[in-house]
Short mmCIF file of C-alpha atoms in Angstrom, two decimals:
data_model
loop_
_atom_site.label_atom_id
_atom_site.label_comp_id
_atom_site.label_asym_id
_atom_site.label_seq_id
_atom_site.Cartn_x
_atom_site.Cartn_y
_atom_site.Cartn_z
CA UNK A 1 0.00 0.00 0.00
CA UNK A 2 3.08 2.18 1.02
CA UNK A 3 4.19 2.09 -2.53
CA UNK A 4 0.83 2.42 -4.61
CA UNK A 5 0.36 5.76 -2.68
CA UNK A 6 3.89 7.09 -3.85
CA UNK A 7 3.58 6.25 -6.90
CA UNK A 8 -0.08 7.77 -6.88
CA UNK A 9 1.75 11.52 -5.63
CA UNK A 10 4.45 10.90 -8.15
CA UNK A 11 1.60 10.89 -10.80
CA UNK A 12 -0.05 13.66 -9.21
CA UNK A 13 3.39 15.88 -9.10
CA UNK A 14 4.24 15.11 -12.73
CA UNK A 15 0.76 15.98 -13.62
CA UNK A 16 1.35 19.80 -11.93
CA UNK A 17 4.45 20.13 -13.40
CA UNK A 18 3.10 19.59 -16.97
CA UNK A 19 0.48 21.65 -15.99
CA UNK A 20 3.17 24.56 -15.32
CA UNK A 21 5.17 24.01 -18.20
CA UNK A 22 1.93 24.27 -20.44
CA UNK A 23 0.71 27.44 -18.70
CA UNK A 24 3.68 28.69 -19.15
CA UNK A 25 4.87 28.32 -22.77
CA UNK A 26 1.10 29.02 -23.68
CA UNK A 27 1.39 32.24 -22.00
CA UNK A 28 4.11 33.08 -23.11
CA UNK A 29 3.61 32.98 -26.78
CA UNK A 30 0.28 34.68 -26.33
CA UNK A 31 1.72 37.52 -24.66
CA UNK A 32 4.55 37.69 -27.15
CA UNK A 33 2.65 37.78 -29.98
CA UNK A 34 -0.07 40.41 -28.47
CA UNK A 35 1.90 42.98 -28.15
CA UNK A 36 4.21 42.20 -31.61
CA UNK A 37 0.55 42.79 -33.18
CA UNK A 38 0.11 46.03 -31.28
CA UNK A 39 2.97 47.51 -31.63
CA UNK A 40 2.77 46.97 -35.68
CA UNK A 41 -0.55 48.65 -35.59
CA UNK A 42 0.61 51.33 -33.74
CA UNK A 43 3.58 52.11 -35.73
CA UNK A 44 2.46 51.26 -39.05
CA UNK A 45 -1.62 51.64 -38.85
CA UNK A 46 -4.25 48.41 -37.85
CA UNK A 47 -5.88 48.68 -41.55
CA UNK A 48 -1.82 47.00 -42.41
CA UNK A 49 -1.71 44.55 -40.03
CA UNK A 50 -2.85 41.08 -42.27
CA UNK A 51 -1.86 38.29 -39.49
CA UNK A 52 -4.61 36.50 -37.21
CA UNK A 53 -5.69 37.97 -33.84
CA UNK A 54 -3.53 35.78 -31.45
CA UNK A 55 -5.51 32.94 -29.35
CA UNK A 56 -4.91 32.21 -26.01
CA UNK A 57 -5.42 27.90 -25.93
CA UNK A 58 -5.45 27.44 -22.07
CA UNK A 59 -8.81 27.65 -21.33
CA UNK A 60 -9.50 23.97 -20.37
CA UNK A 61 -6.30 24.40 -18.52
CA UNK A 62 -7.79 27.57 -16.86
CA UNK A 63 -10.19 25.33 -14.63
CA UNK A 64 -7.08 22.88 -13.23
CA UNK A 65 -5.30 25.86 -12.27
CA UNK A 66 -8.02 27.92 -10.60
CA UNK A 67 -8.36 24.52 -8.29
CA UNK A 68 -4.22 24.97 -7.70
CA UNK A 69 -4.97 28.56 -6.61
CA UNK A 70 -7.75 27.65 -4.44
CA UNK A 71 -5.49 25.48 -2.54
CA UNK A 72 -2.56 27.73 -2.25
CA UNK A 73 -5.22 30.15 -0.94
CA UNK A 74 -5.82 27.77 2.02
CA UNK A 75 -2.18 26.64 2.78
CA UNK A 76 -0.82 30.04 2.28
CA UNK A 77 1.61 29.25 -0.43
CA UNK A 78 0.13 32.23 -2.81
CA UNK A 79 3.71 33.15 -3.14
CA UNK A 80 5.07 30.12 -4.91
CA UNK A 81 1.82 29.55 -6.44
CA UNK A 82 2.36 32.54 -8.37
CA UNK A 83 6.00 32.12 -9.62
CA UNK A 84 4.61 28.73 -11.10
CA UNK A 85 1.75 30.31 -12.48
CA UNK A 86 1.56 33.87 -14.11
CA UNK A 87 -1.95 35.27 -13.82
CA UNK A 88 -3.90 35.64 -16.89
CA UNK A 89 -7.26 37.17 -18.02
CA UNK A 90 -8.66 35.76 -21.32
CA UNK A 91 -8.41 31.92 -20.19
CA UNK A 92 -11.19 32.71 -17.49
CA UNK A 93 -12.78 34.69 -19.71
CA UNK A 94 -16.12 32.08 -19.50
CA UNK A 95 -16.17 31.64 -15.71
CA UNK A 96 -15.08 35.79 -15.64
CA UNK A 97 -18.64 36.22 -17.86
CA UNK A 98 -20.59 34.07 -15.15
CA UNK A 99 -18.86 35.38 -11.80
CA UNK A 100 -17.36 38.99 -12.74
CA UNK A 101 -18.52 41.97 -10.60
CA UNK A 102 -17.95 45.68 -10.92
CA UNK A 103 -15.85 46.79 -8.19
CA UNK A 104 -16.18 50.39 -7.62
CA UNK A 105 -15.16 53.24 -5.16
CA UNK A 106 -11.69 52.42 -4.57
CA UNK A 107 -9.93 55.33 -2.18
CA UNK A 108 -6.35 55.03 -0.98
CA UNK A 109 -6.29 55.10 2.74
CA UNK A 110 -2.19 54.67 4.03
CA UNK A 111 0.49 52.38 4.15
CA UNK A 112 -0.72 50.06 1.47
CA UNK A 113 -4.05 50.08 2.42
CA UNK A 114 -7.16 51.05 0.81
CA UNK A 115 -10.72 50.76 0.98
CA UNK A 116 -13.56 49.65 -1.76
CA UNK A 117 -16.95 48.66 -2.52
CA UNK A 118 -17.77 45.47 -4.26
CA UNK A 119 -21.35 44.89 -6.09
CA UNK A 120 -23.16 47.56 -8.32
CA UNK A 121 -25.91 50.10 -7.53
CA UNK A 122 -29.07 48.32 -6.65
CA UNK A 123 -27.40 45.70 -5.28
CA UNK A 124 -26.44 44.65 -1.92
CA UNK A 125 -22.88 46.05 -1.57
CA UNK A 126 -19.75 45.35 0.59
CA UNK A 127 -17.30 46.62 1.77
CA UNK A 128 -13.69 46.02 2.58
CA UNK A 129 -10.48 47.37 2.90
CA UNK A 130 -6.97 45.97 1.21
CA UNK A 131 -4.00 45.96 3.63
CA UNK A 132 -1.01 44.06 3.09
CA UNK A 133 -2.69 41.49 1.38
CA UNK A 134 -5.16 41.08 3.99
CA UNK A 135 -8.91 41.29 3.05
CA UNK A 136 -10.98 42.81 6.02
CA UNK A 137 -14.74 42.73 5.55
CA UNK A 138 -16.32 46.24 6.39
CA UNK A 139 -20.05 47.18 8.25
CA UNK A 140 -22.62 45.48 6.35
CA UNK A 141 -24.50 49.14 5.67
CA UNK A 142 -22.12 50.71 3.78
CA UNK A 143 -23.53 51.69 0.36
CA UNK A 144 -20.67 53.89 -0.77
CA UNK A 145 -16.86 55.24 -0.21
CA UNK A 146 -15.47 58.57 -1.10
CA UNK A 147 -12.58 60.53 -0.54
CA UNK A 148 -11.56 64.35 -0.85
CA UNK A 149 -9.01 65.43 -3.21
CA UNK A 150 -6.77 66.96 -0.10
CA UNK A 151 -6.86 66.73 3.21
CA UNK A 152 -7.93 62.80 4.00
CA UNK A 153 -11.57 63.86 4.68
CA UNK A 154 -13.41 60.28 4.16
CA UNK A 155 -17.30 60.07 2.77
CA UNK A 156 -19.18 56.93 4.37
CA UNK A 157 -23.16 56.38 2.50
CA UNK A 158 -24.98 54.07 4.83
CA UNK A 159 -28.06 53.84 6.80
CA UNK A 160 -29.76 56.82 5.23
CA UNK A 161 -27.31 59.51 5.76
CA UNK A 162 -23.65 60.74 4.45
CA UNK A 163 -20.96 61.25 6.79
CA UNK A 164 -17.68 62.98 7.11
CA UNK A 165 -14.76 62.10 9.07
CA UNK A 166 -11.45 63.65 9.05
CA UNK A 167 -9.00 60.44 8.32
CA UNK A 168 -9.98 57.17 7.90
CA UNK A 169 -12.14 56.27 11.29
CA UNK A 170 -11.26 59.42 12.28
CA UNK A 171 -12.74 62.33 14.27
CA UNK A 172 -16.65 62.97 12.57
CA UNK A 173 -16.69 66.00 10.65
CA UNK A 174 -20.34 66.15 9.96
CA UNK A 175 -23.13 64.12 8.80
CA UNK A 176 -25.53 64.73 5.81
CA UNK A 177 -29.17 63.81 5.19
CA UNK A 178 -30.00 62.19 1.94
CA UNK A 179 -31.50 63.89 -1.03
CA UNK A 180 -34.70 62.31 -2.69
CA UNK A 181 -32.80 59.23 -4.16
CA UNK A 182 -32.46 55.59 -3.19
CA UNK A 183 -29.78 54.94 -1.25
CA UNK A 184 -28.68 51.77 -3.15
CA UNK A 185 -28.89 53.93 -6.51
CA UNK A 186 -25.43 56.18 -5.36
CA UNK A 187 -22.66 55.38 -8.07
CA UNK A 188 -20.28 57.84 -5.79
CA UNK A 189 -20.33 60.58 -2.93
CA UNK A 190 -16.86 63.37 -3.35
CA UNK A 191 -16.04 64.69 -0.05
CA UNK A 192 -15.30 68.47 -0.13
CA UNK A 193 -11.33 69.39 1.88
CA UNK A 194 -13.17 70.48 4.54
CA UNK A 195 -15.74 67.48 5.53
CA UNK A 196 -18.43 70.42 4.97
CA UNK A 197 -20.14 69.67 1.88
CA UNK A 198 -20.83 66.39 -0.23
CA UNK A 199 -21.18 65.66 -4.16
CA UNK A 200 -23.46 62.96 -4.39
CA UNK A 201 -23.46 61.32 -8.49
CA UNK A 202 -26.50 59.01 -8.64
CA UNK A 203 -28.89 58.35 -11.82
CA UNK A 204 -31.35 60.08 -10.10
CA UNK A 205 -29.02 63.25 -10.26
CA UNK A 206 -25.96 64.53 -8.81
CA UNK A 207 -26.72 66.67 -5.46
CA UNK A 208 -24.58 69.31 -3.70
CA UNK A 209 -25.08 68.66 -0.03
CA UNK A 210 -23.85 70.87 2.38
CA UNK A 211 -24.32 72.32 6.44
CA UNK A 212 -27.83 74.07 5.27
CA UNK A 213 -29.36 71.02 3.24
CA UNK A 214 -28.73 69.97 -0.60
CA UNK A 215 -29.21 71.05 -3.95
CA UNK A 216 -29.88 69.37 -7.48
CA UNK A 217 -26.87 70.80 -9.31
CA UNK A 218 -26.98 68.37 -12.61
CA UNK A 219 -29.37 67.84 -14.77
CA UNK A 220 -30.67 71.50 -14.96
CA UNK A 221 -34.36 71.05 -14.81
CA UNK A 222 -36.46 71.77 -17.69
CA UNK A 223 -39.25 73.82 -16.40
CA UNK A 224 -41.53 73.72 -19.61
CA UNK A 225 -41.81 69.67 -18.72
CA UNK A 226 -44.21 69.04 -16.96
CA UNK A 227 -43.67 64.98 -16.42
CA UNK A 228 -39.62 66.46 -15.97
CA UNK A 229 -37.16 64.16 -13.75
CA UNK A 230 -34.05 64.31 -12.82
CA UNK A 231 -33.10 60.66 -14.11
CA UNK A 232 -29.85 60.47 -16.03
CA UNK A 233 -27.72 58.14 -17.18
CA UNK A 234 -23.58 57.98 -17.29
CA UNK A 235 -23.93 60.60 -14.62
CA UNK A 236 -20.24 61.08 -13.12
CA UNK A 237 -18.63 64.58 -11.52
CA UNK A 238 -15.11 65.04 -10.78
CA UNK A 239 -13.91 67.77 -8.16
CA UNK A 240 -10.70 69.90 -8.40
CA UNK A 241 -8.04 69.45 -5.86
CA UNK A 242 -8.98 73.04 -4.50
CA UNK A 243 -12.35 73.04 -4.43
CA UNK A 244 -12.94 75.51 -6.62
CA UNK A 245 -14.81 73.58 -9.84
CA UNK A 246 -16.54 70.69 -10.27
CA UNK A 247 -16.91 69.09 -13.64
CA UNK A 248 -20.25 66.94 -14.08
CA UNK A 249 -22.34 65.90 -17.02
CA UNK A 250 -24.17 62.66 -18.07
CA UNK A 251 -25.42 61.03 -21.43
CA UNK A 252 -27.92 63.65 -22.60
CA UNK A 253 -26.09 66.79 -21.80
CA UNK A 254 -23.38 68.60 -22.51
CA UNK A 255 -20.05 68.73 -20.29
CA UNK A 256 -20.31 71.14 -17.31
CA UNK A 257 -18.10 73.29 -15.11
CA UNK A 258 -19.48 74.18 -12.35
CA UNK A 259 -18.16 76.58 -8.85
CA UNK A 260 -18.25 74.87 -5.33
CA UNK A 261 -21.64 76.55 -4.90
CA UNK A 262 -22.97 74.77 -7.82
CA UNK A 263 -23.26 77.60 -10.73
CA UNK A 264 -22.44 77.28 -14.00
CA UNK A 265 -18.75 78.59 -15.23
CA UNK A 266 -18.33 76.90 -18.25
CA UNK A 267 -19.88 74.65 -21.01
CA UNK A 268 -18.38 72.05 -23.25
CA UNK A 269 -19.85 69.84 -25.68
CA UNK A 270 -18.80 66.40 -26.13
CA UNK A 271 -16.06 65.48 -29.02
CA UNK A 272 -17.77 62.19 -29.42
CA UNK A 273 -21.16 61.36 -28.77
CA UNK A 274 -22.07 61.12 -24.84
CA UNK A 275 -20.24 62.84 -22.25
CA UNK A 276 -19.12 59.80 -20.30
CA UNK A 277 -15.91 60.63 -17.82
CA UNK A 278 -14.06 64.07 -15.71
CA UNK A 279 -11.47 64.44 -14.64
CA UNK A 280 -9.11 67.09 -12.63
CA UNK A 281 -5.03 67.51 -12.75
CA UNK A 282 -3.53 66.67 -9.59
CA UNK A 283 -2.75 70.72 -9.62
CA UNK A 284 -6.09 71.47 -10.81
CA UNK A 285 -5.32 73.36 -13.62
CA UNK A 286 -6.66 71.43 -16.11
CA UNK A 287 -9.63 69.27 -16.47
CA UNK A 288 -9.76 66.21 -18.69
CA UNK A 289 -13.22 65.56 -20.20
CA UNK A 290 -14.48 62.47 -21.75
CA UNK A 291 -17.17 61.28 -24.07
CA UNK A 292 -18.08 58.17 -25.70
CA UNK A 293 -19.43 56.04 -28.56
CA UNK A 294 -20.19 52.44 -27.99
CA UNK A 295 -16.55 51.17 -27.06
CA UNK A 296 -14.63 54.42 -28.57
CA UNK A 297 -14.15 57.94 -27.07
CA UNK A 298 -12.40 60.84 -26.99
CA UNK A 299 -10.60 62.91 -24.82
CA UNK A 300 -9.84 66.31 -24.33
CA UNK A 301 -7.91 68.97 -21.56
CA UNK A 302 -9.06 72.33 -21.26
CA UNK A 303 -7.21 74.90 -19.13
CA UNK A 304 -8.95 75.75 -16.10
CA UNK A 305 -6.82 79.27 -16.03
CA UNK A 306 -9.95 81.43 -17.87
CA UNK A 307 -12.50 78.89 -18.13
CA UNK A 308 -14.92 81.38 -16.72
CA UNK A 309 -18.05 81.59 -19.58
CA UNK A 310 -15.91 79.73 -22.09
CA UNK A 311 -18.50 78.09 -24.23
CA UNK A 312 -17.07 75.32 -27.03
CA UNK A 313 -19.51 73.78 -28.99
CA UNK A 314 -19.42 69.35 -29.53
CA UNK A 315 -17.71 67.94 -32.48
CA UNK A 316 -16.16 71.15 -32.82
CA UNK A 317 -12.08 71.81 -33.51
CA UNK A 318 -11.11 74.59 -31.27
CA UNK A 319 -7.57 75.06 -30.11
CA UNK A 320 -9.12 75.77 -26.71
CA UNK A 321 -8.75 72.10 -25.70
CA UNK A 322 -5.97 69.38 -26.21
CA UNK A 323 -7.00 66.59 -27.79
CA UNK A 324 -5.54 64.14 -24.99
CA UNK A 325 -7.36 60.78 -26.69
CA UNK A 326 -9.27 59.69 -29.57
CA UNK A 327 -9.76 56.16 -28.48
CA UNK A 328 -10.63 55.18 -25.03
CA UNK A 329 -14.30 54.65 -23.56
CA UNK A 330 -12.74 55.83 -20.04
CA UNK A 331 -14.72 54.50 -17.04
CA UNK A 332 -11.80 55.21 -14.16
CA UNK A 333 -8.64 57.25 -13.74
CA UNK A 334 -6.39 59.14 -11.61
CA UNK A 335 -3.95 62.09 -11.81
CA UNK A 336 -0.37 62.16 -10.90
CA UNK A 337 2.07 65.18 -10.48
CA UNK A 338 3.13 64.35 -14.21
CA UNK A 339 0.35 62.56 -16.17
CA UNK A 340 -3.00 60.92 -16.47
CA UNK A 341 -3.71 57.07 -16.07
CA UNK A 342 -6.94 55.98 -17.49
CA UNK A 343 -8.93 52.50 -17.43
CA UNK A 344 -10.80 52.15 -20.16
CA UNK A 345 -13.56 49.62 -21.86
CA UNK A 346 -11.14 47.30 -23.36
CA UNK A 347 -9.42 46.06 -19.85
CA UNK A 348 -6.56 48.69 -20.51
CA UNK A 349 -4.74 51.31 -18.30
CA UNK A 350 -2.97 53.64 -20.60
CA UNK A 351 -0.95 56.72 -18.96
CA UNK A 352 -1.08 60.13 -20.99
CA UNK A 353 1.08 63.26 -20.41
CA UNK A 354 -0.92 66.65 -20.32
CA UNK A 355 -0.16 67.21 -24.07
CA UNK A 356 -2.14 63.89 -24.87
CA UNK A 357 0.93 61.93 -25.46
CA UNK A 358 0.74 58.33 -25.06
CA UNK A 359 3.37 57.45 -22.35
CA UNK A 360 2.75 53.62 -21.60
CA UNK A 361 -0.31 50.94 -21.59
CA UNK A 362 -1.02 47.52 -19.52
CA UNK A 363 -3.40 45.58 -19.94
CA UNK A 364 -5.57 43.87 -17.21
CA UNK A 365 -8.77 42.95 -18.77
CA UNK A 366 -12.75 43.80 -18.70
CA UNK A 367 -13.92 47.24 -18.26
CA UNK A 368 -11.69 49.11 -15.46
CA UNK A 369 -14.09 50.42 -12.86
CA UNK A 370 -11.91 51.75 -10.18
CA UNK A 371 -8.89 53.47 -9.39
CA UNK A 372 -6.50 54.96 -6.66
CA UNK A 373 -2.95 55.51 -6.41
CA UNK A 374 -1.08 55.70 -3.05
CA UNK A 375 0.04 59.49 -1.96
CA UNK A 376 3.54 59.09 -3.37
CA UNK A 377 2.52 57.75 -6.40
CA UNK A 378 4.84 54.29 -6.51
CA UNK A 379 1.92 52.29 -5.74
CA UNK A 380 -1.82 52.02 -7.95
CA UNK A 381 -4.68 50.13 -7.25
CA UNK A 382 -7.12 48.96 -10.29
CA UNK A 383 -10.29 47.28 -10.43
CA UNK A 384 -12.29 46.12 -12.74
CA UNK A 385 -15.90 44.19 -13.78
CA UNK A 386 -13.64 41.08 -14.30
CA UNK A 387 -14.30 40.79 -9.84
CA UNK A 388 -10.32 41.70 -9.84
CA UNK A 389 -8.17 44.48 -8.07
CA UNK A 390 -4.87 44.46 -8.98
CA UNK A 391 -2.06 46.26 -7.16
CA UNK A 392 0.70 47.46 -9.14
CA UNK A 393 4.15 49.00 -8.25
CA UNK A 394 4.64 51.60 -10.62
CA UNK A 395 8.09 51.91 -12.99
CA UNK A 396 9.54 48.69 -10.78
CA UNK A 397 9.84 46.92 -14.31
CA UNK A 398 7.62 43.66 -15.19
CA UNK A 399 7.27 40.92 -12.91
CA UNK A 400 7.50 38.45 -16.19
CA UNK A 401 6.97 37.78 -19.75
CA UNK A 402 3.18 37.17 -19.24
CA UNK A 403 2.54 41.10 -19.47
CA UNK A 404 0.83 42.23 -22.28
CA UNK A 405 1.91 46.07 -22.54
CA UNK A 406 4.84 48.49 -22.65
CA UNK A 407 4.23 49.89 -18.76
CA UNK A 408 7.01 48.86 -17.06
CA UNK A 409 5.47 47.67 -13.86
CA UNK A 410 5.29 45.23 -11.53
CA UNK A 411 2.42 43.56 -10.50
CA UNK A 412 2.15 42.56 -6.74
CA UNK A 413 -0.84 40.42 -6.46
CA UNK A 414 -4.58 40.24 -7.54
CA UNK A 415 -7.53 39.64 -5.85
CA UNK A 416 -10.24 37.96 -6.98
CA UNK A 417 -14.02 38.65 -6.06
CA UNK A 418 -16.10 36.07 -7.45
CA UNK A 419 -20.00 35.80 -6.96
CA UNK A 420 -19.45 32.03 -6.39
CA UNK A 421 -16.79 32.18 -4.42
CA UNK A 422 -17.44 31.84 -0.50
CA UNK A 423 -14.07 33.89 0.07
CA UNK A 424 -11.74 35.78 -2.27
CA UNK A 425 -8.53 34.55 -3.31
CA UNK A 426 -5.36 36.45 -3.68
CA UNK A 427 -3.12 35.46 -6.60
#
């Protein structure tokens, strides 16, 4: 019996190690031949590029290895796991379809830690915070997570009301009373420096809430419709590092620019279709606008120096903007000291200077729905509908020839959020 059952691990060993060498190789050559095929089309145009689309073939593999991972999970081996192992996206592309979730509302918090929502809006939400690897569930209520552009001032949605705190379970700043939406409709609340005013974004408008009550700042109302409400849809805001603008919009409108008090400065209309994304320099002078057509957009800066009643109509050339993008669908970005990165549609984060030059791209995969990067910039955090966050160290070169991009980072882990799942797992 002693021998049967050593021979039976033997099998079992050579199995996992032809498992590895497959995943791999595969890999590998899929990731080798991606970006050859991008970087043609980039440098010589897609309409010349004549060779198939490359196919990732380790799909049956896919389900053998997410069983490997499970297990490392449980006996804490994640670490060698991984070097046998490279992540990958399109070979769980089927169970990503079934199991994905968005995962939204990602604010950086300290030392490698941040917090997030998980679920979409009318759904039951959770919330947890990333630290060190370690996945701590937060208070069942908690709808939504903001934070302020300066200043640490934290935004908590739950049980009917807003509140501010000054730092992360810190001191209570102040707390807000909702407007007339459902609470399990808010796609994000924007805490202002000072803890004393709110922008709420839901699809039943985007409210300015402050110490004397709220106010419906976006969509303006139309007051020759009589069955008029404020639903929108792709509603989003953005709020400059200062306070002193916000930039709103949603599908049906035009962008806006707005003053903290909620008036309107400045309108511009969309370079493609549907005003989608905003977006503030880390310096607040300029503010990065997007709009969208099915899985295409573009994007433009406009100088915030003089953007009092500057009026620029859509589809309109006007050297009043910088065209920053003519491709991306962006859903989530952030600003550094130096440039923009932005997730879009196609599972991509792609890192543009303020001139709209193309600096680097990474791919993750599925649409990007969060995004936060830690206060001194080395570290980001990215999330997407795939159920994934991924934390990346920034310009620490690529962890292996799996990556499919030019960035030159270095990806630290993953985590996985999947609706079947009774726990995540870290990879």
């Amino acid at each position: 019996m002693r021998n049967i059952k050593v021979y039976t691990c033997m099998n079992l060993a050579d199995k996992n190690i032809s498992l590895q060498t497959e995943w791999q190789s595969l890999g590998q050559s899929y990731a080798k031949e991606v970006n050859a095929m991008i970087d043609f089309g980039e440098q010589f145009g897609w309409d010349n590029w004549k060779g198939d689309e490359p196919a990732d073939n380790r799909e049956e593999a896919a389900h053998e290895v997410l069983t490997l991972l499970k297990k490392a999970n449980k006996e804490g081996t994640i670490t060698t796991f991984r070097k046998s192992f490279p992540p990958a996206y399109a070979p769980f592309v089927n169970i990503i379809h079934e199991q994905g979730q968005n995962i939204e509302n990602l604010c950086y918090i300290s030392n490698n830690t941040i917090a997030f929502i998980v679920g979409s809006a009318y759904e039951k939400r959770r919330a947890y915070l990333l630290s060190e690897g370690s996945i701590i569930r937060l208070r069942d209520n908690i709808q939504s997570i903001g934070r302020s552009p300066q200043n640490n001032i934290y935004a908590i949605a739950e049980n009917g009301a807003i509140t501010t705190y000054k730092g992360w379970e810190g001191n209570k700043v102040w707390v807000f009373k909702l407007p007339p939406v459902d609470e399990q409709s808010i796609s994000q609340i924007i805490p202002f420096n000072n803890g004393l005013a709110v922008i709420l974004i839901s699809p039943e408008g985007i409210y300015l809430l402050n110490t004397n009550g709220h106010s419906l700042i976006h969509p303006v109302p139309d007051q020759e419709d009589l069955d008029w409400t404020p639903s929108i849809h792709m509603e989003h805001a953005a709020l400059s590092a200062d306070n002193s603008f916000i930039a709103l919009g949603d599908q049906s409108s035009v962008h806006r620019i707005l003053n903290n008090q909620g008036a309107a400065v400045a309108e511009i209309g969309p370079q493609s279709s549907y005003p989608h994304y905003a977006l503030f320099s880390k310096n607040g002078q300029q503010v990065v606008l997007n709009s969208c057509h099915f899985y295409n957009g573009v994007t433009i800066g406009i100088s915030t120096t003089g953007i009092h009643g500057l009026k620029i109509e859509a589809h309109t050339q006007d050297n009043r903007y910088t065209v920053i993008d003519e491709n991306c669908r962006v859903y989530a970005a952030v600003a550094t000291t130096s440039y923009y990165i932005m997730g879009d549609v196609g599972g991509y984060i792609k890192a543009y200077d303020f001139t709209g030059k193309l600096m680097w791209r990474y791919f993750l995969g599925s649409t990007i729905t969060g995004m936060t990067i830690s206060d001194d910039e080395n570290t980001l955090w990215v999330a997407a509908c795939s159920g994934m966050i991924h934390q990346l160290k920034l310009n620490q070169g690529q962890r292996d020839d799996h990556t499919i991009g030019n960035g030159d980072h270095y990806e630290e882990f993953r985590v996985i959020f999947w609706k079947n799942e009774p726990q995540p797992l870290i990879w």
